[in-house]
Short mmCIF file of C-alpha atoms in Angstrom, two decimals:
data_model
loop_
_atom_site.label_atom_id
_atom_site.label_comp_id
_atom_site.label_asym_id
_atom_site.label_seq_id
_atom_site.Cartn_x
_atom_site.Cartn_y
_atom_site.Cartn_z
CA UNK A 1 247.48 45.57 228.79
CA UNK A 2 250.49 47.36 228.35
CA UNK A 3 250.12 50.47 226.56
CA UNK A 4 252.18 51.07 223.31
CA UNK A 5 255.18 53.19 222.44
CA UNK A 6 255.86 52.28 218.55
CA UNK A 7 253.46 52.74 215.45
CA UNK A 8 250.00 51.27 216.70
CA UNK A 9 246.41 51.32 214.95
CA UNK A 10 242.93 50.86 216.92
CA UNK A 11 241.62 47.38 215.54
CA UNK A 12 237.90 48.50 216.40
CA UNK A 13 235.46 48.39 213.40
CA UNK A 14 234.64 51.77 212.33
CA UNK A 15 237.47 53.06 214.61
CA UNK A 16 240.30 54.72 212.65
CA UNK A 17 242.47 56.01 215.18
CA UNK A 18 246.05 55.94 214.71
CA UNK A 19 249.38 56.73 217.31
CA UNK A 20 250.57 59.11 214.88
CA UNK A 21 247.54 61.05 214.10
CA UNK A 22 246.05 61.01 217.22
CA UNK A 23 249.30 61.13 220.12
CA UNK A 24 247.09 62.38 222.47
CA UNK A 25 245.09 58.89 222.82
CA UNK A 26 247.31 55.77 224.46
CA UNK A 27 247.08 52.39 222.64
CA UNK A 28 246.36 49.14 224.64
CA UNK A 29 247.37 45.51 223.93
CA UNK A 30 244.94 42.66 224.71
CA UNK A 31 245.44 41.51 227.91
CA UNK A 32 247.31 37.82 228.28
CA UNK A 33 244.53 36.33 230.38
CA UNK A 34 242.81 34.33 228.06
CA UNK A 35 239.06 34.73 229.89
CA UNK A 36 239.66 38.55 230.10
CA UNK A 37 241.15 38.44 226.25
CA UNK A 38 237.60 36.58 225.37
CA UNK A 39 235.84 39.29 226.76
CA UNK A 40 237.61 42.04 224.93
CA UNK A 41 237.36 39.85 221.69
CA UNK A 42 233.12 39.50 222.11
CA UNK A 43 233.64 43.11 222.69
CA UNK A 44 234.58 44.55 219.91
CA UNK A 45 232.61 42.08 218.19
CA UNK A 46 235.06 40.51 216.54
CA UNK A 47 236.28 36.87 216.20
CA UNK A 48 239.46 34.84 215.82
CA UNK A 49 240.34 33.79 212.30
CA UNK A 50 241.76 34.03 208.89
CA UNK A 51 240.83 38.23 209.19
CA UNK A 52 241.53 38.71 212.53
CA UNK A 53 244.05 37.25 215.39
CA UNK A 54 245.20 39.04 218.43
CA UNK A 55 249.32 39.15 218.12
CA UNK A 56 251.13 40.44 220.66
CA UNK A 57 252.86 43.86 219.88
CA UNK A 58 250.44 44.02 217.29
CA UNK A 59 246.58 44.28 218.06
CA UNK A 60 245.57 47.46 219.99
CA UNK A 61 242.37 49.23 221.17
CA UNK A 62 242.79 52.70 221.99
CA UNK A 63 241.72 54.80 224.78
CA UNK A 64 238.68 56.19 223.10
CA UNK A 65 236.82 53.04 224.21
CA UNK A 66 237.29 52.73 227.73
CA UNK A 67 235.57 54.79 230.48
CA UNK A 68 237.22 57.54 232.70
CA UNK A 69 236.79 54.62 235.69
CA UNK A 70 239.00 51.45 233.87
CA UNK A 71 242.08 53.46 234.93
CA UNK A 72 243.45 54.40 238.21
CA UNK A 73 243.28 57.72 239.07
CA UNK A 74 240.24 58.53 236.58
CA UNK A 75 242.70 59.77 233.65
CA UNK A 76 242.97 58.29 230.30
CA UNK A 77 247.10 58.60 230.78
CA UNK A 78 246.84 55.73 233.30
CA UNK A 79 247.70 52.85 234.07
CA UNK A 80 244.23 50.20 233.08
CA UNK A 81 242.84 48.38 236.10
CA UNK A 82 243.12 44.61 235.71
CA UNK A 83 239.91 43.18 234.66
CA UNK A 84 238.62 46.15 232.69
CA UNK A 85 236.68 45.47 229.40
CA UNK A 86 236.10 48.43 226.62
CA UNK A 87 232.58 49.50 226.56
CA UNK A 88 231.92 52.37 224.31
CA UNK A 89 232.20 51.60 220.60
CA UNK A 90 230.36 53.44 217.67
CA UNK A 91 227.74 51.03 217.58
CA UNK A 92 226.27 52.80 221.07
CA UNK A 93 227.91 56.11 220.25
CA UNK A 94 230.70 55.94 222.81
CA UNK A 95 228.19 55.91 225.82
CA UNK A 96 228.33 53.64 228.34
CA UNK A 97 225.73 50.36 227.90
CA UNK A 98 222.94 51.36 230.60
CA UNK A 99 222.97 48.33 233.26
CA UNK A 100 219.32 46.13 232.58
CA UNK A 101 217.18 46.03 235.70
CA UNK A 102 216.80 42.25 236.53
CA UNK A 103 213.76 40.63 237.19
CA UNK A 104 213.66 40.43 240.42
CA UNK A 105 214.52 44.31 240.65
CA UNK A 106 211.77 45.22 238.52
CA UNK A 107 208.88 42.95 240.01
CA UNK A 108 209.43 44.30 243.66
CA UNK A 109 208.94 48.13 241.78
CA UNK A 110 205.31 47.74 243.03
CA UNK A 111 203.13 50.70 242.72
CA UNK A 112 201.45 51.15 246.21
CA UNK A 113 197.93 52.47 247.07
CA UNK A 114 195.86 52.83 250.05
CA UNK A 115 194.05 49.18 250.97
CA UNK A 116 190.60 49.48 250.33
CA UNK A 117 189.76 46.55 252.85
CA UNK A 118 191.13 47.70 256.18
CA UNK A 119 190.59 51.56 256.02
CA UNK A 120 192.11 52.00 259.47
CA UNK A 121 195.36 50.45 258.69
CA UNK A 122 198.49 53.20 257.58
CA UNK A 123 200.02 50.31 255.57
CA UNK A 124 200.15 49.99 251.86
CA UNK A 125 199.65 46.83 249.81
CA UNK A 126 201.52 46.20 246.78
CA UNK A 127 199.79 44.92 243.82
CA UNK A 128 202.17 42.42 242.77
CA UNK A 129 202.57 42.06 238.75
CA UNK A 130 203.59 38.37 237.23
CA UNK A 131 205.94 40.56 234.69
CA UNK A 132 206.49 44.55 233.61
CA UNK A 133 205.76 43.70 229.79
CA UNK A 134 202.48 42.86 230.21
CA UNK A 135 201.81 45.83 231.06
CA UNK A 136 198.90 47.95 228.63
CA UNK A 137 200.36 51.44 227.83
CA UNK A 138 198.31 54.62 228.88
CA UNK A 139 194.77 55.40 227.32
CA UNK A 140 194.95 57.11 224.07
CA UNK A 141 199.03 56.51 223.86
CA UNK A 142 198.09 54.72 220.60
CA UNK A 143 195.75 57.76 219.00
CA UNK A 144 198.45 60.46 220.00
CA UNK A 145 201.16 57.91 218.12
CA UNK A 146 198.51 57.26 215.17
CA UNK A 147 198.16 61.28 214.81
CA UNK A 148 202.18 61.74 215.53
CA UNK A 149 202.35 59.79 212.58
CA UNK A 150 199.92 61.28 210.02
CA UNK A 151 201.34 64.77 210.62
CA UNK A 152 204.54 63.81 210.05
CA UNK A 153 203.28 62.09 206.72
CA UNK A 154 201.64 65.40 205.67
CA UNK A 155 204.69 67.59 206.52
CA UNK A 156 207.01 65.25 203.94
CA UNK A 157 204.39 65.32 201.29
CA UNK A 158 204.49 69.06 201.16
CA UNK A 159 208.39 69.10 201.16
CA UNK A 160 209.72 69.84 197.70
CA UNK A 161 212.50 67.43 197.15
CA UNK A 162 214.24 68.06 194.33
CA UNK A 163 213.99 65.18 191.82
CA UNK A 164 217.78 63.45 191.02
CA UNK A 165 218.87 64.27 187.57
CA UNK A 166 220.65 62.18 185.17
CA UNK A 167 223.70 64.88 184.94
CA UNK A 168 224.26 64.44 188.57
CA UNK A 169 224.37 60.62 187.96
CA UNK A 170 226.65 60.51 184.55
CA UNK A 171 228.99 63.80 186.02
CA UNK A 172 229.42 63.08 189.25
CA UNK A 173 233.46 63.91 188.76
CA UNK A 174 235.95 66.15 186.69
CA UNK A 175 236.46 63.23 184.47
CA UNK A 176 233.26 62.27 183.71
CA UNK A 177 232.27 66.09 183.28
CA UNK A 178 235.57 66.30 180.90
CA UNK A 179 234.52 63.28 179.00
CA UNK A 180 231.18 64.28 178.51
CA UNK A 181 230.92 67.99 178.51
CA UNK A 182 234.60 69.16 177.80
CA UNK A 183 234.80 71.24 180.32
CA UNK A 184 237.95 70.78 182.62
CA UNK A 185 236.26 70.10 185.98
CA UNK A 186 233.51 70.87 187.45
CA UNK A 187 234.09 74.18 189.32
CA UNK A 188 233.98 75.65 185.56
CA UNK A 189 231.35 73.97 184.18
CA UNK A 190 229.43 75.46 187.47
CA UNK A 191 230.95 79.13 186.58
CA UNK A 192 229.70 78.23 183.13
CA UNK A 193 226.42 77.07 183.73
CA UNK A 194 225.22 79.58 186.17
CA UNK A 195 225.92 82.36 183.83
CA UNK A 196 223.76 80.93 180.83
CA UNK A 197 221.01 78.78 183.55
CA UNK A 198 218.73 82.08 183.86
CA UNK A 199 218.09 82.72 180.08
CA UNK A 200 218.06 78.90 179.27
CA UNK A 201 215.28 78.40 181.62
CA UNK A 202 213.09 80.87 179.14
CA UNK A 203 214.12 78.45 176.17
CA UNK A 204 211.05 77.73 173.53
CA UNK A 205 211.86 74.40 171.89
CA UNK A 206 212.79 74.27 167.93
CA UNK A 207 209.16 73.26 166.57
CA UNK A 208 207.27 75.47 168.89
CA UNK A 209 209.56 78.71 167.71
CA UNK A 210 209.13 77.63 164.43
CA UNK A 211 205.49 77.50 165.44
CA UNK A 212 205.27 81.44 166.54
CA UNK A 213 206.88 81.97 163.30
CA UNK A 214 204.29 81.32 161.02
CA UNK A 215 201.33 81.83 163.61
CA UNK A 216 200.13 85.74 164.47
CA UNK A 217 199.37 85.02 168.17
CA UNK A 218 201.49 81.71 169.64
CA UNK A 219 200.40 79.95 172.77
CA UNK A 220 202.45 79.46 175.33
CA UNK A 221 205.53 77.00 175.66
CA UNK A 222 204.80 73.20 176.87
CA UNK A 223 205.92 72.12 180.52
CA UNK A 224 209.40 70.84 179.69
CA UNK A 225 209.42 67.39 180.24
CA UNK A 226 213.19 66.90 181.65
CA UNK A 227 215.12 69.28 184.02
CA UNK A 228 217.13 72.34 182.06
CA UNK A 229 220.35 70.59 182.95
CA UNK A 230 219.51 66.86 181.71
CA UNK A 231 218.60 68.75 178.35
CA UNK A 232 222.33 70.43 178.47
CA UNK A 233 223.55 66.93 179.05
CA UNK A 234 222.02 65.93 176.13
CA UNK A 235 223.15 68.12 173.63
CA UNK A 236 226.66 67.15 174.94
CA UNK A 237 225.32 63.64 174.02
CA UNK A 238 225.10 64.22 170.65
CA UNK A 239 228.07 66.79 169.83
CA UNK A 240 230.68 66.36 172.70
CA UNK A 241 230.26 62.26 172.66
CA UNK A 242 229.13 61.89 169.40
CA UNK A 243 226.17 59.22 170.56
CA UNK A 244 223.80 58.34 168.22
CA UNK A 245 219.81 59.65 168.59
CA UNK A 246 219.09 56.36 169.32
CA UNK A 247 221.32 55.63 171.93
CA UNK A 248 220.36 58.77 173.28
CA UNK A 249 216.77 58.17 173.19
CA UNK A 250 217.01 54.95 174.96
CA UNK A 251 219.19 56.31 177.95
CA UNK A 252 217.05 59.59 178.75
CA UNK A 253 213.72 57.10 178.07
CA UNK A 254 212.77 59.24 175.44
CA UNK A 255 211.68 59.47 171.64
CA UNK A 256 214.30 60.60 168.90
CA UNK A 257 212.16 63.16 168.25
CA UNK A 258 212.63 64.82 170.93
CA UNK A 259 216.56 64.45 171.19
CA UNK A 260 216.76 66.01 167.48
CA UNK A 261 214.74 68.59 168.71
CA UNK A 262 216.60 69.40 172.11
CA UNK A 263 219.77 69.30 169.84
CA UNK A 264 218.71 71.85 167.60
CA UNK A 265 217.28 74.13 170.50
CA UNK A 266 220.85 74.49 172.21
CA UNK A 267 222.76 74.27 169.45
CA UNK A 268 221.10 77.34 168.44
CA UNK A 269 220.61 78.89 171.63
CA UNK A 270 224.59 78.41 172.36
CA UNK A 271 225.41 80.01 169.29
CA UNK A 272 223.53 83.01 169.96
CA UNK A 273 225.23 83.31 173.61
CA UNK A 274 228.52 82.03 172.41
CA UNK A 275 228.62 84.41 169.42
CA UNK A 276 228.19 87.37 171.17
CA UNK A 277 231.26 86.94 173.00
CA UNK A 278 234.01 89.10 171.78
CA UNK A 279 237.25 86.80 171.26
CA UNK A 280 239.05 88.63 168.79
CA UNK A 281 242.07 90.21 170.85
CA UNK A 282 243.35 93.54 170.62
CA UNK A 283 247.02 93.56 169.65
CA UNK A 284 248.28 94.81 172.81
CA UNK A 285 246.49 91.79 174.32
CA UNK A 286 248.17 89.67 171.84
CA UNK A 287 251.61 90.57 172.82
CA UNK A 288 251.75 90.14 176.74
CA UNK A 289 250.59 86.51 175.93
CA UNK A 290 252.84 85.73 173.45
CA UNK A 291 255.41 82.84 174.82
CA UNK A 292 258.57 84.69 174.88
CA UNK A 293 260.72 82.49 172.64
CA UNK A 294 258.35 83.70 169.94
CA UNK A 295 258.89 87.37 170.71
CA UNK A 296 262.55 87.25 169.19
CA UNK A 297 261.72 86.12 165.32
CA UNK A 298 257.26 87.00 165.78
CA UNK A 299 257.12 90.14 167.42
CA UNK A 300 254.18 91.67 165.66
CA UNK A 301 252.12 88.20 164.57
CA UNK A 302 248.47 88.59 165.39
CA UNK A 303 246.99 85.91 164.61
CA UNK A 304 247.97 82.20 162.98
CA UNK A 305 245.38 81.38 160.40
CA UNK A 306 244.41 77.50 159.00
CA UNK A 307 241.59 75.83 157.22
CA UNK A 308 240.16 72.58 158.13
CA UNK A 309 237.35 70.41 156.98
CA UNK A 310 234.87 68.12 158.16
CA UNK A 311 233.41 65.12 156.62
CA UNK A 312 229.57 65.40 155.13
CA UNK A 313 226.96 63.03 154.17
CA UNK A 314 226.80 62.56 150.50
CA UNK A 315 223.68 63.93 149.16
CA UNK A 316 221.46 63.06 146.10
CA UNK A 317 221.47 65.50 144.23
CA UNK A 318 225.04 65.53 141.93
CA UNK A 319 224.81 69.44 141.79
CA UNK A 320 225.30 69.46 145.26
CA UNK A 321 227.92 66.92 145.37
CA UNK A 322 230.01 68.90 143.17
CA UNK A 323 229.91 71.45 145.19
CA UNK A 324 230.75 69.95 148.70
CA UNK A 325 233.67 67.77 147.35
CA UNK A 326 236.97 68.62 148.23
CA UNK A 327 240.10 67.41 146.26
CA UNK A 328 241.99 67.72 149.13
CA UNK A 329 239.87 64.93 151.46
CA UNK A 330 238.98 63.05 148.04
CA UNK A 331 234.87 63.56 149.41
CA UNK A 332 232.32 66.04 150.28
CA UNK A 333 233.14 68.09 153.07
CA UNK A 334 232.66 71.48 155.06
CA UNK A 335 235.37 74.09 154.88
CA UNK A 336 236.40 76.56 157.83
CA UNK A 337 239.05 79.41 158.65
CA UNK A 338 240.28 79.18 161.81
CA UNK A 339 242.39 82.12 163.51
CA UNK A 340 244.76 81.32 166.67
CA UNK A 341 246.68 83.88 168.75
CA UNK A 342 250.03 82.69 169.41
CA UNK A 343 249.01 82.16 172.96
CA UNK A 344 246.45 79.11 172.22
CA UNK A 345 243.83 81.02 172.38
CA UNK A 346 241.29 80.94 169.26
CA UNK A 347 239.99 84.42 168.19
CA UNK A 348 238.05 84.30 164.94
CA UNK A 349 236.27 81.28 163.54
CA UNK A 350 234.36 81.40 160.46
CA UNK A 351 231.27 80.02 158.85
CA UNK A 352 231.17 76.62 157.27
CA UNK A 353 231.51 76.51 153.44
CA UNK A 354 231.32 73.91 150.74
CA UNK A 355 234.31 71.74 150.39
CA UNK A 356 235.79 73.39 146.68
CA UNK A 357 236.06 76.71 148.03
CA UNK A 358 240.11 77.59 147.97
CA UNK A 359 241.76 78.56 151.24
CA UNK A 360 242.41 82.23 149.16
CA UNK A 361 238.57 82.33 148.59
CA UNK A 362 237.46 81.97 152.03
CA UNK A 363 240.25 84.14 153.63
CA UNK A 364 238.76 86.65 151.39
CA UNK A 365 234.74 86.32 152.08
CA UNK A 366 235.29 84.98 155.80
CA UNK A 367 235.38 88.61 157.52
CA UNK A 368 239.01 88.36 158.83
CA UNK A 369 240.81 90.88 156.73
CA UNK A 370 238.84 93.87 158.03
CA UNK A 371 239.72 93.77 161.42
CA UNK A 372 243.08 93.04 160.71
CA UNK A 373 245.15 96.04 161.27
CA UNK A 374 248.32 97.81 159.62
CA UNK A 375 251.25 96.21 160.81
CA UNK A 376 249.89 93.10 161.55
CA UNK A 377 251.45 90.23 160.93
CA UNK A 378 249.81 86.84 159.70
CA UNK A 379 251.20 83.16 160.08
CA UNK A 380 249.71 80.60 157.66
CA UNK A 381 250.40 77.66 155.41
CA UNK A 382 252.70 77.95 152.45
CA UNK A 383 249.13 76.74 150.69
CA UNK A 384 247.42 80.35 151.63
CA UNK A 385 248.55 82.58 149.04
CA UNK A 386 247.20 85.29 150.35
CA UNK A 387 250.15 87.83 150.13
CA UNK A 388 248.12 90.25 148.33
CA UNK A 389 244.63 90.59 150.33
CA UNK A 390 246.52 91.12 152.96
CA UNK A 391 248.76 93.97 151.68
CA UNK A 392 245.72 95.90 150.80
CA UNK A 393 244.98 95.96 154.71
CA UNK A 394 248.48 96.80 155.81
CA UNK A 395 248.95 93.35 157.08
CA UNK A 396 251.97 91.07 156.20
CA UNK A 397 252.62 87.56 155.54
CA UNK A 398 255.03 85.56 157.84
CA UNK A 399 256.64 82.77 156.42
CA UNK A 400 259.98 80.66 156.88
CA UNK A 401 263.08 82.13 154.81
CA UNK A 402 263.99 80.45 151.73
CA UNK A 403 266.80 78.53 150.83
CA UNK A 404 269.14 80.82 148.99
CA UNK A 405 272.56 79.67 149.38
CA UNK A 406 274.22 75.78 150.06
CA UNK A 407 272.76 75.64 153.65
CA UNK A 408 271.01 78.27 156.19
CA UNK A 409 272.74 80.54 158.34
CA UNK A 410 272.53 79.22 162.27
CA UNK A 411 270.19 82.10 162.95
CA UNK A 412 268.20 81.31 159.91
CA UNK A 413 267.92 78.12 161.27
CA UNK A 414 266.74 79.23 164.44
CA UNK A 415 264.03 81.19 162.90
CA UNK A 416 262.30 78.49 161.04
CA UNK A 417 262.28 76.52 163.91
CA UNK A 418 260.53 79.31 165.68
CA UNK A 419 257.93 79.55 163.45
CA UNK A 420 257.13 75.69 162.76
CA UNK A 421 256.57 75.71 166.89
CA UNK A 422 254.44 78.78 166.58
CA UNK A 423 252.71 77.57 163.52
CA UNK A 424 251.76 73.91 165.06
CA UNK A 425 249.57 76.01 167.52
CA UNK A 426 246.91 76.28 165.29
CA UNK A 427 247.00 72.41 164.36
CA UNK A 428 246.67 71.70 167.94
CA UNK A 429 243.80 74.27 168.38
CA UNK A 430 242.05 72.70 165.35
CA UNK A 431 242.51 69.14 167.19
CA UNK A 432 240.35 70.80 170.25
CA UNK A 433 237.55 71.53 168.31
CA UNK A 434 237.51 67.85 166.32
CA UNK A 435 237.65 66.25 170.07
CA UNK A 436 233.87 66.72 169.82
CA UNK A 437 232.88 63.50 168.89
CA UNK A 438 230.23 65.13 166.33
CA UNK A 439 232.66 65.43 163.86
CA UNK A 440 234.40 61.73 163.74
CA UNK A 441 231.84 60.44 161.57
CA UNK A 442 230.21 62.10 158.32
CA UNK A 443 227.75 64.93 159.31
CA UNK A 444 223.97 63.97 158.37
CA UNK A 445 222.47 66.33 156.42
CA UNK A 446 219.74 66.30 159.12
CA UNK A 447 222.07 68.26 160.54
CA UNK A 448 222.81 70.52 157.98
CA UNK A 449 220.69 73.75 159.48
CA UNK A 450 222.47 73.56 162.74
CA UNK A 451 226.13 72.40 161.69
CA UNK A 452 227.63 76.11 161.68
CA UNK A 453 226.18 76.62 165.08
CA UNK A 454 227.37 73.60 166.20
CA UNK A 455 230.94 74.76 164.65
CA UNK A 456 230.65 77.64 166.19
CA UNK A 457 230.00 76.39 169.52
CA UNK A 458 232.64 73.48 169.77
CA UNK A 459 235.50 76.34 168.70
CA UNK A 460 234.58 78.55 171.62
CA UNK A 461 234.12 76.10 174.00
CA UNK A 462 237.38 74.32 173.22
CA UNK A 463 238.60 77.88 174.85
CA UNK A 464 237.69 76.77 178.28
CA UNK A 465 240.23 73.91 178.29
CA UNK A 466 242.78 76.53 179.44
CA UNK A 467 245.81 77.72 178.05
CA UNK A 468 248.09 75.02 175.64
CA UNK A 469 251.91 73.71 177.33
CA UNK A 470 254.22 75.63 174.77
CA UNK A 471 257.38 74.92 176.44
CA UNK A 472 260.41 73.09 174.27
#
């Protein structure tokens, strides 16, 4: 029962304690008698085999389950007295095991009373009991228990516990919340929610507001039939995961009804919070954010500009097809400017148009070239030949240099290498939004009221991913 020196753990169940963590507790090896080593092996409640064997050097219980009397001088830093078992263990919350009566002691407890045949005599007679079990409790013990009981069954009925929700269950950590929401981790999905929870909770679902459209005097909303945040989940369902209404429908036990309309509801009541955030930066702004190895050859570029599409649904009609299909993709599509500061960040999005529009076309009608500024510079694709819109706002063009001569100058060089880092920005931006599942697979014309405010919604959210790596 020597007590250990070197690197020793507690081999207790549900006892953690370790010589390193805990130096202030002493570690004892099992004792080499082999009765008293029996008795400290039923102790811990534990047995010999292919889990567990006592090795000497090796096995240790530490002082935490011994009492202040199984050492000599009534400290834990002393020697153990020979013969000493442990004793307090979780299992009795580190209390010492209260010593049972035995039978003998508890039949001569006889409850004495004045003899009622000899009145003369001082003496007592014991009325002697065959055993103490048999004994009937108190009169109305079982009542008070019976009423202990049904007040403490009326007390939990009128306890409002809240019901568990299926967000709690599916994003229960940052992963799961970044696979199904997009957000980062949870600590800002929480910032997030709690600024958009108190006006969502006065939501009116898609058919009833199309309802108090066309009626004079509505009625009130129906009871929702999910909690606010399950609905939230969703929504990110069907845009962030891309799961089908189905799928959906089955999972929340639910009709598809329902999902299409709790899809349209946020999608359009995200797009009127989301779009009434300001993210176009001022150019002041723009320039303490730019990456510095951009400052030498970009000083003044405001904003990096791109177009990207997204597949659509063919549709019936041929007029329609003519107008949604894109040369570029080789199939109908949807069409959208994006703008990027150089810092990641994106800062103008635009509508959704048909798929034949030119990239000149919707740079012009998208709303970007009147809060440009004069001397603003723009970065975009050789394809954007847009020179000349932006001239009429004082804005410039930024492009790489031309070849004019056999090869290009080393500092030449350096610039178009500059801006072919910069100008990937905007590509990896445009990847952000398209992580939304929504958009790996055609885009129903079901769908087609809602897509912009789904657009919408995906670009600024992508924002809360955090700022891109733009080191070399």
């Amino acid at each position: 029962m020597a007590e250990s020196k070197n690197r020793s753990f507690c081999c207790v169940p549900g006892c953690s304690c370790c010589n390193q963590k805990q130096p202030y507790l002493s570690f004892h090896s099992f004792p080499s008698d082999q009765a008293t080593r029996n008795l400290w092996i039923r102790a811990v409640r534990r047995e010999e085999g292919p889990n567990f064997s006592v090795r000497k050097g090796n096995t240790f219980i530490c002082s935490r389950h011994f009492a202040k009397e199984d050492y000599f001088g009534g400290t834990t830093i002393s020697r153990l007295k020979s013969g000493v078992v442990p004793s307090l263990f979780p299992w009795n919350n580190f209390t010492a095991p209260l010593k049972r009566e035995s039978v003998f002691e508890r039949v001569n407890k006889r409850q004495l009373v004045p003899s009622q045949a000899d009145d003369n005599s001082a003496a007592s007679k014991a009325i002697k009991m065959d055993h103490d079990y048999v004994t009937h409790p108190p009169a109305g013990a079982l009542d008070e228990a019976l009423g202990y009981i049904e007040d403490l069954e009326a007390r939990l009925k009128r306890v409002d516990l809240p019901s568990p929700t299926l967000f709690s269950r599916y994003c229960a950590s940052d992963d799961q919340i970044r696979f199904y929401t997009k957000f980062p981790s949870e600590g800002l999905f929480r910032i997030f929610w709690e600024s958009i929870a108190p006006s969502a909770s006065r939501l009116v679902y898609w058919t009833k507001a199309k309802r108090i459209g066309d009626e004079a005097c509505p009625e009130p909303s129906p009871p929702r039939i999910m909690p606010l945040i399950d609905e939230f989940l969703m929504y990110s369902f069907r845009v962030a995961v891309g799961m089908k209404e189905q799928l959906i429908a089955d999972m929340f036990n639910v009709s598809i009804a329902t999902v299409s309309r709790v899809t349209i509801t946020w999608a359009n009541y995200l797009f009127i919070v989301l779009s009434s955030v300001k993210i176009w930066i001022k150019r002041e702004k723009v320039k303490l954010s730019m990456p510095p190895k951009f400052q030498k050859y970009c000083p003044n570029v405001r904003v990096i500009l791109d177009c990207t599409e997204i597949a659509l649904e063919n549709a019936s009609s041929l007029t329609l097809q003519s107008e949604t299909f894109s040369n570029y993709k080789n199939r109908t599509t949807l069409k959208g400017l994006i703008g990027v500061a150089p810092c990641g960040l994106i800062t103008f999005i635009s509508p959704l148009y048909t798929g034949c529009i030119s990239d000149k076309e919707i740079t012009k009608i998208c709303g970007i070239l009147p809060i440009l500024e004069p001397g603003d510079d723009v970065m975009a694709d050789k394809g954007f030949l847009i020179e000349d819109l932006l001239a009429e706002v004082g804005a410039k063009m930024i492009i790489p240099p031309f070849k004019h001569s056999a090869q290009f100058s080393k500092e030449e060089t350096a610039k178009t290498q500059a801006i072919a880092r910069l100008r990937i920005i905007v590509e990896r931006a445009i990847a952000r939004v398209k992580s939304f599942h929504i958009w790996d697979s055609p885009v129903p014309l079901t769908l087609i009221g809602s897509v912009n405010q789904m657009w919408l919604n995906c670009c600024v959210l992508s924002n809360y991913q955090g700022p891109f790596c733009l080191e070399e």
